[in-house]
Tab-separated table of C-alpha atoms in Angstrom:
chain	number	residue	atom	x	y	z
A	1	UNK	CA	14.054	66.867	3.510
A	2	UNK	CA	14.065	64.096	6.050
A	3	UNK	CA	11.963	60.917	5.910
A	4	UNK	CA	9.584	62.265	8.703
A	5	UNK	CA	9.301	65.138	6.314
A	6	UNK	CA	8.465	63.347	3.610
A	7	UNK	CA	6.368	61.048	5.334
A	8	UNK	CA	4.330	63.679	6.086
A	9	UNK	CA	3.316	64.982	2.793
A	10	UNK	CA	2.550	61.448	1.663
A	11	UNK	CA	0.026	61.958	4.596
A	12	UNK	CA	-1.189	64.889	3.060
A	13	UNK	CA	-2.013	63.187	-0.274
A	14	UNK	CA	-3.756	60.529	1.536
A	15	UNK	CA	-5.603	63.009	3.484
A	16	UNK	CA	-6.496	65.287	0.644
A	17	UNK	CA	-8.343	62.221	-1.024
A	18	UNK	CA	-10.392	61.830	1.961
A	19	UNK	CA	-10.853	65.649	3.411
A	20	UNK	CA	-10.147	67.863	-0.047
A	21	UNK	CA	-6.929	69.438	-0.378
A	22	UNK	CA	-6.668	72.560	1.782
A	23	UNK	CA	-8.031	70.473	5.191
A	24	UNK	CA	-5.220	68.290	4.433
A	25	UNK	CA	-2.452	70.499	3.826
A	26	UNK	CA	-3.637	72.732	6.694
A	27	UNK	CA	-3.341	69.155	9.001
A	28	UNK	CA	0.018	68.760	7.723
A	29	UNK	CA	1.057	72.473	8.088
A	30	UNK	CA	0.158	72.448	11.213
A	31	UNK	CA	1.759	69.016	12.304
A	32	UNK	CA	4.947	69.980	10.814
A	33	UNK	CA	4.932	73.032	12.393
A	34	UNK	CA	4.068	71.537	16.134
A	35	UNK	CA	6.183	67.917	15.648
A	36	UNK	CA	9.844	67.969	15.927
A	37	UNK	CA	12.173	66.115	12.945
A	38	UNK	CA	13.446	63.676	15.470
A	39	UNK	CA	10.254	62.845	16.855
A	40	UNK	CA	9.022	62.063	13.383
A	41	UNK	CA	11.910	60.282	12.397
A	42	UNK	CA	11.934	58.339	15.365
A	43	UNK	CA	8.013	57.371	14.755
A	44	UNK	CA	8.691	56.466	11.482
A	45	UNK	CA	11.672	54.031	12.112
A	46	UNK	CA	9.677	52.351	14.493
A	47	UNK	CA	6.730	51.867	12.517
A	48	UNK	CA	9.372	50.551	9.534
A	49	UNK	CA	10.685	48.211	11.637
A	50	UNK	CA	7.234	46.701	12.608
A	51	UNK	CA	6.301	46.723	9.394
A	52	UNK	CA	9.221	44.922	8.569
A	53	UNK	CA	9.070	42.474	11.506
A	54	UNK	CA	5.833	41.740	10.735
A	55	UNK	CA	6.225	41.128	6.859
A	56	UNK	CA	9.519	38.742	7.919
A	57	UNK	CA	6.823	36.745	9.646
A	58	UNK	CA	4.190	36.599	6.648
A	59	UNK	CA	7.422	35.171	4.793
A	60	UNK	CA	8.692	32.664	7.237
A	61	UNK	CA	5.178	31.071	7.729
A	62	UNK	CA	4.651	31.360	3.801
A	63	UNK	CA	7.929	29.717	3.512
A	64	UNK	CA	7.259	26.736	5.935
A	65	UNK	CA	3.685	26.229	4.144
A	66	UNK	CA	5.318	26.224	0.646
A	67	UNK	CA	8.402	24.006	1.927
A	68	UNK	CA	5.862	21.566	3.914
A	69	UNK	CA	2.847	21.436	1.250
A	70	UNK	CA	4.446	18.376	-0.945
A	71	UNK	CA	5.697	16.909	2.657
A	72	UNK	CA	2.071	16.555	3.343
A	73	UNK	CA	0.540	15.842	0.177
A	74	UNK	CA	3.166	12.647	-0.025
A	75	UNK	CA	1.414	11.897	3.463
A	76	UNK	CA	-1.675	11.930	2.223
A	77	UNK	CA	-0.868	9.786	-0.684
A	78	UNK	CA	0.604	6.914	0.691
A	79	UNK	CA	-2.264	7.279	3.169
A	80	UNK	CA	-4.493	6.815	0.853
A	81	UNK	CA	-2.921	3.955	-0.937
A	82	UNK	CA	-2.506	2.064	2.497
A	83	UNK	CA	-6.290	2.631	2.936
A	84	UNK	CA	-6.953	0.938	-0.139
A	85	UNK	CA	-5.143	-2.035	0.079
């Protein structure tokens, strides 16, 4: 079964929690049946990769926060100790 496939019965789970079962599976049935496998698998690629583009971003900004926080706190520190003398 390929991942478009696949992807597609996930869908119907999702679905079936939301529509009851046999809406979703007749959704699906007739998706899969209307959708070619390259089409899907092409979809689904492309929404992997900005998935993981985007979570690549959440990462390098929590990186520079982490990496940065005791860069600024050290700041603020001597800041503070210049203020009070």
């Amino acid at each position: 079964m390929s991942e478009g496939r696949r992807a597609l019965r996930a869908l119907e789970g999702h679905l079936s929690e939301e529509v009851g079962v046999g809406e979703a599976a007749e959704v699906v049935d007739r998706l899969d049946r209307t959708v070619s496998e390259e089409y899907l698998d092409r979809r689904l690629d492309e929404a992997l990769e900005e998935q993981t583009q985007r979570m690549a971003a959440l990462w390098r900004r929590d990186l520079l926060l982490v990496s940065c926080a005791p860069f600024f706190a050290l700041a603020a520190a001597v800041a503070a100790l210049v203020g009070l003398g």
